[in-house]
Every structure is written in structure tokens, then in C-alpha cells.
Amino acid sequence: TQAQKNLDQQQSTLSQNLLTYQASVDVAKKAVDDATANQVFSAKNYQTSVDTAKANLVIAQRNYDNYCALYCSATGLNLNWCLQTPTYNSTCNQIVSLNDSVTTAKTAVDSAVQSQTANLLKDSQSLDTLRNSYNSALLNQKNNERPLWDAFLKYVWSDRMGLIELIMNIQEAKMW
């Protein structure tokens, strides 16, 4: 009959909608879980970049200090004199070159720290967006489940059906 077809269609629609809302929640939850796991891994990578830059700075500074301790005191040369004197001197060239290495290493540390800060902020914002999407999916599911169940009660469930189910449960309990 037409009533049975309508009932079947309503049941099918209700079931499909419930599955769709649950799938939305599941996808959003997986995105949050994946992003959370990736955020931990990324934070370690960002810190490794900072640590590497700092280690390179220590090495560059140590090379500069060791060279100056060996040659600057013996020759009386220093960085300021080498920078102000437009003369060719291999010791001065080495002092300036090692100082440039220290400056480059300091810049690399600053850059790594800035990159780490920006990336951690970006990752945090992305995770917040995913959490908001997940919460929206949960809310959407909750808000739409009630009308679905109301429709189920209106179109599928009836007192007669409830009574039949009760009788069937009683019979099943007797046979058990």
C-alpha cells in the first residue's frame, strides 16, 4: 500500500540521516585526533630546528673565540681594527670570516625561533578550527537527532507496535 511505502521511505530516510550525522562527527573527530598527533610531532621538529641553530651558533662562537685567543693576542689584531683597516691581512680575513659565521649563526637562531613561534601558533589555530568543526558536527547531530526521533515516533512507532513488541519480549522471556 501507499502508506507502507511512505513508512518504508521515512524509515530509510531516518536511518540514512542518522548515518550521515554520525559520519560527519566521525570525520571531524578523526581530523582532530590526526591534527593533535601531528602537532606533537611538528613541535618536536620545530624545536629540533631551534636546537640545531643554537648548536651551530655555539660552534661558530667557539671557532671565533679559539682563533682570536690564538692569533689576536699574538698579533695584537682584533675585529674592530680588522674592520676599519682596508688592508689585506690573512689573519684579519680569518677574524672577519669567523665573525661573519657567528653573525650568520645568530641570525639562524633568531629565524628558527621566529619560525617555531609562527608555526606553533598556526598549528594551534588549525587545531582550534578542527575542534570547532568537531563541536559543530556534534551539535548538528544532537540538534537533528531529536527531530529524527520525533519523526520516527510519528511515522514509525505506535502504541500498537509497542504493545506487539512487549508481547514478543514476554514470549521470548518465557522461551528462554
Coordinates of C-alpha atoms in Angstrom, one line a residue, residues 28 31-33 35-36 39 119-137:
A28 CA 35.6 15.6 12.3
A31 CA 40.7 15.2 11.8
V32 CA 41.1 16.5 15.4
D33 CA 42.9 13.3 16.5
A35 CA 46.0 17.1 13.9
T36 CA 46.7 16.6 17.6
Q39 CA 51.0 18.9 16.3
N119 CA 54.3 27.5 13.2
L120 CA 53.2 26.7 16.7
L121 CA 50.6 29.5 16.5
K122 CA 49.5 28.3 13.1
D123 CA 49.2 24.7 14.3
S124 CA 47.3 25.8 17.3
Q125 CA 44.9 27.8 15.3
S126 CA 44.4 24.9 12.8
L127 CA 43.7 22.6 15.7
D128 CA 41.2 25.1 17.2
T129 CA 39.4 25.3 13.8
L130 CA 39.2 21.5 13.6
R131 CA 37.9 21.3 17.2
N132 CA 35.3 23.9 16.4
S133 CA 34.3 21.8 13.3
Y134 CA 34.0 18.7 15.5
N135 CA 31.9 20.5 18.1
S136 CA 29.7 21.9 15.3
A137 CA 29.2 18.4 13.9

